[in-house]
Amino acid sequence: MTAAPTATPLAPELSVVVPTYNERTRIAELIASIFEVFRTHAVDGELVIVDDNSPDGTGDLVDGLVPAHAPRLVVVHRTGKLGLGSAVMKGFLTASAPVLGVMDADFSHPPSALPHLLEVLRHTRVDAVIGSRYIEGGEVQNWPFSRLMLSRLACILAWPLTPVRDATSGFFLIRRLVVEGVDIQSGGFKICLELLMRSRVQSVAEVPYVFVDRTVGTSKMSLREALGYFSQLRQLYGLALARRRSSIRYQRVPPPT
Ligand SMILES: Nc1nc2c(ncn2[C@@H]2O[C@H](COP(=O)(O)OP(=O)(O)O)[C@@H](O)[C@H]2O)c(=O)[nH]1
Ligand SMILES: [Mg+2]
């Protein structure tokens, strides 16, 4: 008897990268929810979890879920906490779809919004679609006032750099073609802004969504990350000055009705 030839699955249409650090409590629920959204919306989607050796065992837990979703669930293990931005870039390198997405592991970014973001990308031919808290229809729920102010300030400081109102969003889709080979300088939280500035993105759509703060686990945002953002901004302003102007075409798209 000969072994059956191994079927080579077609490449997925969308790869969603989820960076994780100590997200054990809800990661299984999130994975189930994302695959359910893929199934009900007929999206051939891949999920790439990039875990930084979480002390709470998130990586091992996800390893155990791989057989149920193979080959569409992929886990990347890194040796330690190396930063959200570099985790996303590592996930992009591992992902196999022409469209790459990013979302948090804590349900702040609703999996149910993924099909709409993908639809926008399909129908407008833009290079990236950003889920936005800060355009009409977008909202932040349950953040303490201080965190909301910090986030608004971070966005406003980036306004002169791109037309995007929520350039510090952690929820977006981008075409692989425009990020391939791109080097990021900051490994930290604001990977969306970094990619808007350093990738070959020429057109962007911003779509509102409702961000709901995590109900379990703790945020990995820290003073160190906030300070890192200032040095990232300094570098990106330098880049913008050297280029003189941003050439990104911009549009807003309403949420699904
Ligand atoms: N792999 C990896 N993931 C990280 C790191 N820092 C944060 N994350 C993940 O990135 C996402 C965003 O972090 P989160 O704590 O939710 O930040 P917040 O939403 O701004 O409060 C979550 O899924 C975290 O688990 C890191 O250093 N490495
Ligand atoms: Mg979060």
PDB file of C-alpha atoms and ligand atoms in Angstrom:
ATOM      1  CA  MET A   1       0.000   0.000   0.000  1.00  0.00           C
ATOM      2  CA  THR A   2       1.271   3.424  -0.802  1.00  0.00           C
ATOM      3  CA  ALA A   3       0.627   6.511   1.232  1.00  0.00           C
ATOM      4  CA  ALA A   4      -2.074   8.753  -0.134  1.00  0.00           C
ATOM      5  CA  PRO A   5      -0.601  11.775  -1.810  1.00  0.00           C
ATOM      6  CA  THR A   6      -0.647  14.685   0.577  1.00  0.00           C
ATOM      7  CA  ALA A   7      -3.168  17.212  -0.627  1.00  0.00           C
ATOM      8  CA  THR A   8      -1.657  20.656  -0.948  1.00  0.00           C
ATOM      9  CA  PRO A   9      -4.325  23.078   0.167  1.00  0.00           C
ATOM     10  CA  LEU A  10      -4.825  26.198  -1.893  1.00  0.00           C
ATOM     11  CA  ALA A  11      -3.491  29.358  -0.314  1.00  0.00           C
ATOM     12  CA  PRO A  12      -6.063  31.059   1.906  1.00  0.00           C
ATOM     13  CA  GLU A  13      -7.578  34.386   0.935  1.00  0.00           C
ATOM     14  CA  LEU A  14      -6.864  36.083   4.254  1.00  0.00           C
ATOM     15  CA  SER A  15      -4.291  35.473   7.015  1.00  0.00           C
ATOM     16  CA  VAL A  16      -5.087  37.040  10.374  1.00  0.00           C
ATOM     17  CA  VAL A  17      -2.109  37.491  12.691  1.00  0.00           C
ATOM     18  CA  VAL A  18      -2.806  37.582  16.425  1.00  0.00           C
ATOM     19  CA  PRO A  19       0.172  38.382  18.665  1.00  0.00           C
ATOM     20  CA  THR A  20      -0.186  36.885  22.127  1.00  0.00           C
ATOM     21  CA  TYR A  21       1.449  37.408  25.468  1.00  0.00           C
ATOM     22  CA  ASN A  22      -0.359  35.865  28.457  1.00  0.00           C
ATOM     23  CA  GLU A  23      -3.719  35.512  26.732  1.00  0.00           C
ATOM     24  CA  ARG A  24      -4.549  32.002  27.935  1.00  0.00           C
ATOM     25  CA  THR A  25      -7.971  32.866  29.361  1.00  0.00           C
ATOM     26  CA  ARG A  26      -9.769  33.690  26.115  1.00  0.00           C
ATOM     27  CA  ILE A  27      -7.501  32.525  23.298  1.00  0.00           C
ATOM     28  CA  ALA A  28      -9.386  29.268  22.634  1.00  0.00           C
ATOM     29  CA  GLU A  29     -12.681  31.198  22.502  1.00  0.00           C
ATOM     30  CA  LEU A  30     -11.131  33.753  20.141  1.00  0.00           C
ATOM     31  CA  ILE A  31      -9.786  31.087  17.795  1.00  0.00           C
ATOM     32  CA  ALA A  32     -13.180  29.341  17.719  1.00  0.00           C
ATOM     33  CA  SER A  33     -14.918  32.644  17.093  1.00  0.00           C
ATOM     34  CA  ILE A  34     -12.625  33.657  14.213  1.00  0.00           C
ATOM     35  CA  PHE A  35     -12.985  30.282  12.469  1.00  0.00           C
ATOM     36  CA  GLU A  36     -16.754  30.461  12.933  1.00  0.00           C
ATOM     37  CA  VAL A  37     -16.798  33.898  11.268  1.00  0.00           C
ATOM     38  CA  PHE A  38     -14.665  32.510   8.405  1.00  0.00           C
ATOM     39  CA  ARG A  39     -17.097  29.619   8.019  1.00  0.00           C
ATOM     40  CA  THR A  40     -20.334  31.609   8.097  1.00  0.00           C
ATOM     41  CA  HIS A  41     -18.998  34.201   5.638  1.00  0.00           C
ATOM     42  CA  ALA A  42     -17.301  31.697   3.322  1.00  0.00           C
ATOM     43  CA  VAL A  43     -13.887  33.261   3.886  1.00  0.00           C
ATOM     44  CA  ASP A  44     -10.969  30.884   3.346  1.00  0.00           C
ATOM     45  CA  GLY A  45      -9.006  32.277   6.243  1.00  0.00           C
ATOM     46  CA  GLU A  46      -5.807  31.362   8.042  1.00  0.00           C
ATOM     47  CA  LEU A  47      -4.993  32.294  11.621  1.00  0.00           C
ATOM     48  CA  VAL A  48      -1.391  32.850  12.694  1.00  0.00           C
ATOM     49  CA  ILE A  49      -0.784  33.112  16.429  1.00  0.00           C
ATOM     50  CA  VAL A  50       2.598  34.581  17.349  1.00  0.00           C
ATOM     51  CA  ASP A  51       3.334  33.801  20.977  1.00  0.00           C
ATOM     52  CA  ASP A  52       6.314  35.164  22.878  1.00  0.00           C
ATOM     53  CA  ASN A  53       6.775  32.232  25.242  1.00  0.00           C
ATOM     54  CA  SER A  54       3.910  33.436  27.425  1.00  0.00           C
ATOM     55  CA  PRO A  55       4.521  32.382  31.045  1.00  0.00           C
ATOM     56  CA  ASP A  56       0.814  31.470  31.366  1.00  0.00           C
ATOM     57  CA  GLY A  57       1.163  28.761  28.704  1.00  0.00           C
ATOM     58  CA  THR A  58      -0.820  30.449  25.896  1.00  0.00           C
ATOM     59  CA  GLY A  59       1.530  28.965  23.282  1.00  0.00           C
ATOM     60  CA  ASP A  60       1.125  25.371  24.497  1.00  0.00           C
ATOM     61  CA  LEU A  61      -2.624  25.755  24.715  1.00  0.00           C
ATOM     62  CA  VAL A  62      -2.797  26.937  21.099  1.00  0.00           C
ATOM     63  CA  ASP A  63      -0.494  24.091  19.976  1.00  0.00           C
ATOM     64  CA  GLY A  64      -3.148  21.731  21.298  1.00  0.00           C
ATOM     65  CA  LEU A  65      -5.806  23.371  19.081  1.00  0.00           C
ATOM     66  CA  VAL A  66      -3.804  23.090  15.847  1.00  0.00           C
ATOM     67  CA  PRO A  67      -4.993  19.572  14.820  1.00  0.00           C
ATOM     68  CA  ALA A  68      -8.629  20.706  14.899  1.00  0.00           C
ATOM     69  CA  HIS A  69      -7.954  23.525  12.430  1.00  0.00           C
ATOM     70  CA  ALA A  70      -4.999  22.253  10.399  1.00  0.00           C
ATOM     71  CA  PRO A  71      -3.682  23.564   8.108  1.00  0.00           C
ATOM     72  CA  ARG A  72      -5.380  26.895   8.733  1.00  0.00           C
ATOM     73  CA  LEU A  73      -4.142  27.452  12.299  1.00  0.00           C
ATOM     74  CA  VAL A  74      -0.430  28.152  12.583  1.00  0.00           C
ATOM     75  CA  VAL A  75       1.520  28.907  15.764  1.00  0.00           C
ATOM     76  CA  VAL A  76       4.818  30.731  15.835  1.00  0.00           C
ATOM     77  CA  HIS A  77       6.781  30.503  19.069  1.00  0.00           C
ATOM     78  CA  ARG A  78       9.363  33.146  19.890  1.00  0.00           C
ATOM     79  CA  THR A  79      11.801  32.862  22.744  1.00  0.00           C
ATOM     80  CA  GLY A  80      10.551  35.722  24.890  1.00  0.00           C
ATOM     81  CA  LYS A  81       8.658  39.010  24.948  1.00  0.00           C
ATOM     82  CA  LEU A  82      10.069  40.781  21.902  1.00  0.00           C
ATOM     83  CA  GLY A  83       7.296  43.298  21.245  1.00  0.00           C
ATOM     84  CA  LEU A  84       3.959  43.474  19.480  1.00  0.00           C
ATOM     85  CA  GLY A  85       5.182  45.088  16.257  1.00  0.00           C
ATOM     86  CA  SER A  86       7.930  42.560  15.616  1.00  0.00           C
ATOM     87  CA  ALA A  87       5.481  39.743  16.463  1.00  0.00           C
ATOM     88  CA  VAL A  88       3.147  41.038  13.751  1.00  0.00           C
ATOM     89  CA  MET A  89       5.973  41.202  11.205  1.00  0.00           C
ATOM     90  CA  LYS A  90       7.011  37.651  12.109  1.00  0.00           C
ATOM     91  CA  GLY A  91       3.393  36.585  11.618  1.00  0.00           C
ATOM     92  CA  PHE A  92       3.299  38.254   8.197  1.00  0.00           C
ATOM     93  CA  LEU A  93       6.415  36.307   7.173  1.00  0.00           C
ATOM     94  CA  THR A  94       4.762  33.060   8.211  1.00  0.00           C
ATOM     95  CA  ALA A  95       1.321  33.813   6.732  1.00  0.00           C
ATOM     96  CA  SER A  96       0.426  32.460   3.320  1.00  0.00           C
ATOM     97  CA  ALA A  97      -2.471  34.651   2.088  1.00  0.00           C
ATOM     98  CA  PRO A  98      -2.282  37.705  -0.206  1.00  0.00           C
ATOM     99  CA  VAL A  99      -4.225  39.717   2.389  1.00  0.00           C
ATOM    100  CA  LEU A 100      -2.755  40.057   5.896  1.00  0.00           C
ATOM    101  CA  GLY A 101      -4.715  41.116   8.964  1.00  0.00           C
ATOM    102  CA  VAL A 102      -3.898  42.017  12.546  1.00  0.00           C
ATOM    103  CA  MET A 103      -6.036  41.908  15.676  1.00  0.00           C
ATOM    104  CA  ASP A 104      -5.675  41.638  19.454  1.00  0.00           C
ATOM    105  CA  ALA A 105      -6.242  38.388  21.321  1.00  0.00           C
ATOM    106  CA  ASP A 106      -8.599  39.970  23.859  1.00  0.00           C
ATOM    107  CA  PHE A 107     -11.836  40.484  21.820  1.00  0.00           C
ATOM    108  CA  SER A 108     -11.364  44.261  21.762  1.00  0.00           C
ATOM    109  CA  HIS A 109     -11.387  43.869  17.992  1.00  0.00           C
ATOM    110  CA  PRO A 110     -14.598  42.005  17.093  1.00  0.00           C
ATOM    111  CA  PRO A 111     -14.010  38.973  14.853  1.00  0.00           C
ATOM    112  CA  SER A 112     -17.455  39.690  13.359  1.00  0.00           C
ATOM    113  CA  ALA A 113     -16.018  42.866  11.752  1.00  0.00           C
ATOM    114  CA  LEU A 114     -13.453  40.924   9.697  1.00  0.00           C
ATOM    115  CA  PRO A 115     -15.732  40.083   6.732  1.00  0.00           C
ATOM    116  CA  HIS A 116     -16.673  43.742   6.245  1.00  0.00           C
ATOM    117  CA  LEU A 117     -13.020  44.846   6.298  1.00  0.00           C
ATOM    118  CA  LEU A 118     -12.272  42.154   3.721  1.00  0.00           C
ATOM    119  CA  GLU A 119     -15.234  43.230   1.566  1.00  0.00           C
ATOM    120  CA  VAL A 120     -13.913  46.788   1.516  1.00  0.00           C
ATOM    121  CA  LEU A 121     -10.527  45.537   0.387  1.00  0.00           C
ATOM    122  CA  ARG A 122     -12.144  43.407  -2.328  1.00  0.00           C
ATOM    123  CA  HIS A 123     -14.375  46.130  -3.694  1.00  0.00           C
ATOM    124  CA  THR A 124     -12.327  49.283  -3.406  1.00  0.00           C
ATOM    125  CA  ARG A 125      -8.931  47.862  -4.379  1.00  0.00           C
ATOM    126  CA  VAL A 126      -7.274  49.927  -1.627  1.00  0.00           C
ATOM    127  CA  ASP A 127      -3.967  48.671  -0.232  1.00  0.00           C
ATOM    128  CA  ALA A 128      -5.102  48.715   3.404  1.00  0.00           C
ATOM    129  CA  VAL A 129      -8.279  48.918   5.470  1.00  0.00           C
ATOM    130  CA  ILE A 130      -8.002  50.323   8.982  1.00  0.00           C
ATOM    131  CA  GLY A 131     -10.565  49.584  11.682  1.00  0.00           C
ATOM    132  CA  SER A 132     -11.136  52.965  13.295  1.00  0.00           C
ATOM    133  CA  ARG A 133     -12.330  53.999  16.736  1.00  0.00           C
ATOM    134  CA  TYR A 134     -12.156  57.698  15.963  1.00  0.00           C
ATOM    135  CA  ILE A 135     -14.289  58.365  12.898  1.00  0.00           C
ATOM    136  CA  GLU A 136     -18.081  58.648  12.812  1.00  0.00           C
ATOM    137  CA  GLY A 137     -19.603  55.327  13.815  1.00  0.00           C
ATOM    138  CA  GLY A 138     -16.525  54.261  15.745  1.00  0.00           C
ATOM    139  CA  GLU A 139     -16.410  54.112  19.521  1.00  0.00           C
ATOM    140  CA  VAL A 140     -14.370  53.036  22.539  1.00  0.00           C
ATOM    141  CA  GLN A 141     -16.194  51.295  25.376  1.00  0.00           C
ATOM    142  CA  ASN A 142     -14.995  50.665  28.914  1.00  0.00           C
ATOM    143  CA  TRP A 143     -11.600  52.338  28.782  1.00  0.00           C
ATOM    144  CA  PRO A 144     -10.757  54.513  31.779  1.00  0.00           C
ATOM    145  CA  PHE A 145     -10.746  58.212  30.871  1.00  0.00           C
ATOM    146  CA  SER A 146      -6.937  58.428  31.226  1.00  0.00           C
ATOM    147  CA  ARG A 147      -6.355  55.581  28.765  1.00  0.00           C
ATOM    148  CA  LEU A 148      -8.796  57.082  26.281  1.00  0.00           C
ATOM    149  CA  MET A 149      -7.049  60.454  26.484  1.00  0.00           C
ATOM    150  CA  LEU A 150      -3.657  58.815  25.983  1.00  0.00           C
ATOM    151  CA  SER A 151      -4.933  56.986  22.931  1.00  0.00           C
ATOM    152  CA  ARG A 152      -6.557  60.126  21.458  1.00  0.00           C
ATOM    153  CA  LEU A 153      -3.352  62.070  22.006  1.00  0.00           C
ATOM    154  CA  ALA A 154      -1.294  59.334  20.349  1.00  0.00           C
ATOM    155  CA  CYS A 155      -3.583  59.515  17.315  1.00  0.00           C
ATOM    156  CA  ILE A 156      -3.584  63.297  17.117  1.00  0.00           C
ATOM    157  CA  LEU A 157       0.217  63.377  17.222  1.00  0.00           C
ATOM    158  CA  ALA A 158       0.209  61.166  14.137  1.00  0.00           C
ATOM    159  CA  TRP A 159      -2.389  63.187  12.187  1.00  0.00           C
ATOM    160  CA  PRO A 160       0.136  65.259  10.234  1.00  0.00           C
ATOM    161  CA  LEU A 161       1.819  62.049   9.041  1.00  0.00           C
ATOM    162  CA  THR A 162      -1.076  60.308   7.283  1.00  0.00           C
ATOM    163  CA  PRO A 163      -4.722  61.061   6.439  1.00  0.00           C
ATOM    164  CA  VAL A 164      -5.797  58.204   8.735  1.00  0.00           C
ATOM    165  CA  ARG A 165      -7.585  59.351  11.912  1.00  0.00           C
ATOM    166  CA  ASP A 166      -6.835  56.185  13.901  1.00  0.00           C
ATOM    167  CA  ALA A 167      -3.337  55.399  12.676  1.00  0.00           C
ATOM    168  CA  THR A 168      -2.518  53.760  16.010  1.00  0.00           C
ATOM    169  CA  SER A 169      -5.234  51.159  15.454  1.00  0.00           C
ATOM    170  CA  GLY A 170      -4.326  47.554  16.146  1.00  0.00           C
ATOM    171  CA  PHE A 171      -7.083  46.247  13.853  1.00  0.00           C
ATOM    172  CA  PHE A 172      -6.390  46.360  10.120  1.00  0.00           C
ATOM    173  CA  LEU A 173      -5.936  44.454   6.870  1.00  0.00           C
ATOM    174  CA  ILE A 174      -3.165  45.142   4.389  1.00  0.00           C
ATOM    175  CA  ARG A 175      -2.105  43.618   1.087  1.00  0.00           C
ATOM    176  CA  ARG A 176       0.971  41.437   1.273  1.00  0.00           C
ATOM    177  CA  LEU A 177       2.348  43.053  -1.907  1.00  0.00           C
ATOM    178  CA  VAL A 178       2.817  46.398  -0.186  1.00  0.00           C
ATOM    179  CA  VAL A 179       4.522  45.082   2.973  1.00  0.00           C
ATOM    180  CA  GLU A 180       6.744  42.410   1.487  1.00  0.00           C
ATOM    181  CA  GLY A 181      10.411  43.231   2.087  1.00  0.00           C
ATOM    182  CA  VAL A 182       9.553  46.238   4.253  1.00  0.00           C
ATOM    183  CA  ASP A 183      11.735  46.795   7.300  1.00  0.00           C
ATOM    184  CA  ILE A 184      10.158  48.290  10.385  1.00  0.00           C
ATOM    185  CA  GLN A 185      12.262  50.193  12.907  1.00  0.00           C
ATOM    186  CA  SER A 186       9.963  50.035  15.912  1.00  0.00           C
ATOM    187  CA  GLY A 187       9.031  46.661  17.353  1.00  0.00           C
ATOM    188  CA  GLY A 188       6.436  48.242  19.632  1.00  0.00           C
ATOM    189  CA  PHE A 189       2.698  48.803  19.711  1.00  0.00           C
ATOM    190  CA  LYS A 190       2.096  51.219  16.830  1.00  0.00           C
ATOM    191  CA  ILE A 191       2.755  48.850  13.970  1.00  0.00           C
ATOM    192  CA  CYS A 192      -0.102  50.253  11.861  1.00  0.00           C
ATOM    193  CA  LEU A 193       1.415  53.740  11.759  1.00  0.00           C
ATOM    194  CA  GLU A 194       4.849  52.260  11.087  1.00  0.00           C
ATOM    195  CA  LEU A 195       3.481  50.329   8.100  1.00  0.00           C
ATOM    196  CA  LEU A 196       1.503  53.292   6.768  1.00  0.00           C
ATOM    197  CA  MET A 197       4.745  55.255   6.731  1.00  0.00           C
ATOM    198  CA  ARG A 198       7.274  52.656   5.651  1.00  0.00           C
ATOM    199  CA  SER A 199       5.370  50.263   3.382  1.00  0.00           C
ATOM    200  CA  ARG A 200       4.361  50.845  -0.237  1.00  0.00           C
ATOM    201  CA  VAL A 201       0.755  51.652   0.759  1.00  0.00           C
ATOM    202  CA  GLN A 202      -0.741  54.167  -1.678  1.00  0.00           C
ATOM    203  CA  SER A 203      -4.411  54.006  -0.777  1.00  0.00           C
ATOM    204  CA  VAL A 204      -6.218  53.427   2.497  1.00  0.00           C
ATOM    205  CA  ALA A 205      -9.822  53.072   3.637  1.00  0.00           C
ATOM    206  CA  GLU A 206     -10.869  53.706   7.218  1.00  0.00           C
ATOM    207  CA  VAL A 207     -13.900  51.817   8.565  1.00  0.00           C
ATOM    208  CA  PRO A 208     -15.483  52.493  11.971  1.00  0.00           C
ATOM    209  CA  TYR A 209     -15.847  49.788  14.591  1.00  0.00           C
ATOM    210  CA  VAL A 210     -16.628  49.631  18.294  1.00  0.00           C
ATOM    211  CA  PHE A 211     -13.600  48.823  20.466  1.00  0.00           C
ATOM    212  CA  VAL A 212     -14.515  47.182  23.776  1.00  0.00           C
ATOM    213  CA  ASP A 213     -11.816  46.976  26.426  1.00  0.00           C
ATOM    214  CA  ARG A 214     -10.762  43.513  27.518  1.00  0.00           C
ATOM    215  CA  THR A 215     -12.777  41.941  30.312  1.00  0.00           C
ATOM    216  CA  VAL A 216     -10.063  39.490  31.384  1.00  0.00           C
ATOM    217  CA  GLY A 217      -6.287  39.551  31.517  1.00  0.00           C
ATOM    218  CA  THR A 218      -4.221  42.708  31.645  1.00  0.00           C
ATOM    219  CA  SER A 219      -3.173  45.227  29.026  1.00  0.00           C
ATOM    220  CA  LYS A 220       0.467  45.071  27.956  1.00  0.00           C
ATOM    221  CA  MET A 221       0.454  48.784  27.204  1.00  0.00           C
ATOM    222  CA  SER A 222       3.001  50.351  29.542  1.00  0.00           C
ATOM    223  CA  LEU A 223       4.924  53.532  30.214  1.00  0.00           C
ATOM    224  CA  ARG A 224       7.812  51.975  28.312  1.00  0.00           C
ATOM    225  CA  GLU A 225       5.583  51.456  25.250  1.00  0.00           C
ATOM    226  CA  ALA A 226       4.233  55.001  25.529  1.00  0.00           C
ATOM    227  CA  LEU A 227       7.751  56.459  25.664  1.00  0.00           C
ATOM    228  CA  GLY A 228       8.788  54.202  22.797  1.00  0.00           C
ATOM    229  CA  TYR A 229       5.999  55.794  20.773  1.00  0.00           C
ATOM    230  CA  PHE A 230       7.602  59.219  21.128  1.00  0.00           C
ATOM    231  CA  SER A 231      10.898  58.022  19.705  1.00  0.00           C
ATOM    232  CA  GLN A 232       8.998  56.221  16.939  1.00  0.00           C
ATOM    233  CA  LEU A 233       7.179  59.486  16.137  1.00  0.00           C
ATOM    234  CA  ARG A 234      10.471  61.369  16.024  1.00  0.00           C
ATOM    235  CA  GLN A 235      11.831  58.935  13.444  1.00  0.00           C
ATOM    236  CA  LEU A 236       8.642  58.980  11.378  1.00  0.00           C
ATOM    237  CA  TYR A 237       8.478  62.795  11.339  1.00  0.00           C
ATOM    238  CA  GLY A 238      12.091  62.741  10.125  1.00  0.00           C
ATOM    239  CA  LEU A 239      11.072  60.359   7.355  1.00  0.00           C
ATOM    240  CA  ALA A 240       8.065  62.519   6.414  1.00  0.00           C
ATOM    241  CA  LEU A 241      10.202  65.664   6.267  1.00  0.00           C
ATOM    242  CA  ALA A 242      12.716  63.926   4.031  1.00  0.00           C
ATOM    243  CA  ARG A 243       9.881  62.877   1.706  1.00  0.00           C
ATOM    244  CA  ARG A 244       8.122  66.257   1.975  1.00  0.00           C
ATOM    245  CA  ARG A 245       4.561  64.927   1.526  1.00  0.00           C
ATOM    246  CA  SER A 246       2.340  61.923   2.060  1.00  0.00           C
ATOM    247  CA  SER A 247       0.913  60.522  -1.122  1.00  0.00           C
ATOM    248  CA  ILE A 248      -1.654  58.173   0.435  1.00  0.00           C
ATOM    249  CA  ARG A 249      -5.127  58.294  -1.129  1.00  0.00           C
ATOM    250  CA  TYR A 250      -7.786  58.112   1.546  1.00  0.00           C
ATOM    251  CA  GLN A 251     -11.454  57.231   1.864  1.00  0.00           C
ATOM    252  CA  ARG A 252     -13.936  56.534   4.619  1.00  0.00           C
ATOM    253  CA  VAL A 253     -16.314  53.626   4.361  1.00  0.00           C
ATOM    254  CA  PRO A 254     -19.457  53.334   6.515  1.00  0.00           C
ATOM    255  CA  PRO A 255     -19.989  50.269   8.703  1.00  0.00           C
ATOM    256  CA  PRO A 256     -22.193  47.489   7.329  1.00  0.00           C
ATOM    257  CA  THR A 257     -25.917  48.307   7.487  1.00  0.00           C
TER     258      THR A 257
HETATM  259  N1  LIG B   1       3.751  38.187  20.859  1.00  0.00           N
HETATM  260  C1  LIG B   1       3.563  39.311  21.568  1.00  0.00           C
HETATM  261  N2  LIG B   1       2.319  39.805  21.745  1.00  0.00           N
HETATM  262  C2  LIG B   1       2.175  40.933  22.467  1.00  0.00           C
HETATM  263  C3  LIG B   1       3.258  41.632  23.042  1.00  0.00           C
HETATM  264  N3  LIG B   1       2.770  42.730  23.696  1.00  0.00           N
HETATM  265  C4  LIG B   1       1.430  42.690  23.532  1.00  0.00           C
HETATM  266  N4  LIG B   1       1.065  41.613  22.804  1.00  0.00           N
HETATM  267  C5  LIG B   1      -0.275  41.220  22.321  1.00  0.00           C
HETATM  268  O1  LIG B   1      -0.712  42.287  21.529  1.00  0.00           O
HETATM  269  C6  LIG B   1      -2.107  42.510  21.681  1.00  0.00           C
HETATM  270  C7  LIG B   1      -2.321  43.940  22.188  1.00  0.00           C
HETATM  271  O2  LIG B   1      -1.963  44.035  23.553  1.00  0.00           O
HETATM  272  P1  LIG B   1      -2.992  44.527  24.649  1.00  0.00           P
HETATM  273  O3  LIG B   1      -2.444  44.154  25.987  1.00  0.00           O
HETATM  274  O4  LIG B   1      -4.354  44.002  24.330  1.00  0.00           O
HETATM  275  O5  LIG B   1      -2.910  46.089  24.472  1.00  0.00           O
HETATM  276  P2  LIG B   1      -4.093  47.173  24.526  1.00  0.00           P
HETATM  277  O6  LIG B   1      -5.234  46.644  23.727  1.00  0.00           O
HETATM  278  O7  LIG B   1      -3.478  48.397  23.912  1.00  0.00           O
HETATM  279  O8  LIG B   1      -4.416  47.356  25.974  1.00  0.00           O
HETATM  280  C8  LIG B   1      -2.585  41.425  22.631  1.00  0.00           C
HETATM  281  O9  LIG B   1      -3.069  40.331  21.874  1.00  0.00           O
HETATM  282  C9  LIG B   1      -1.322  41.061  23.410  1.00  0.00           C
HETATM  283  O10 LIG B   1      -1.343  39.741  23.925  1.00  0.00           O
HETATM  284  C10 LIG B   1       4.575  41.096  22.844  1.00  0.00           C
HETATM  285  O11 LIG B   1       5.589  41.614  23.303  1.00  0.00           O
HETATM  286  N5  LIG B   1       4.667  39.950  22.109  1.00  0.00           N
HETATM  287 MG    MG B   2      -6.013  44.800  23.522  1.00  0.00          MG
END
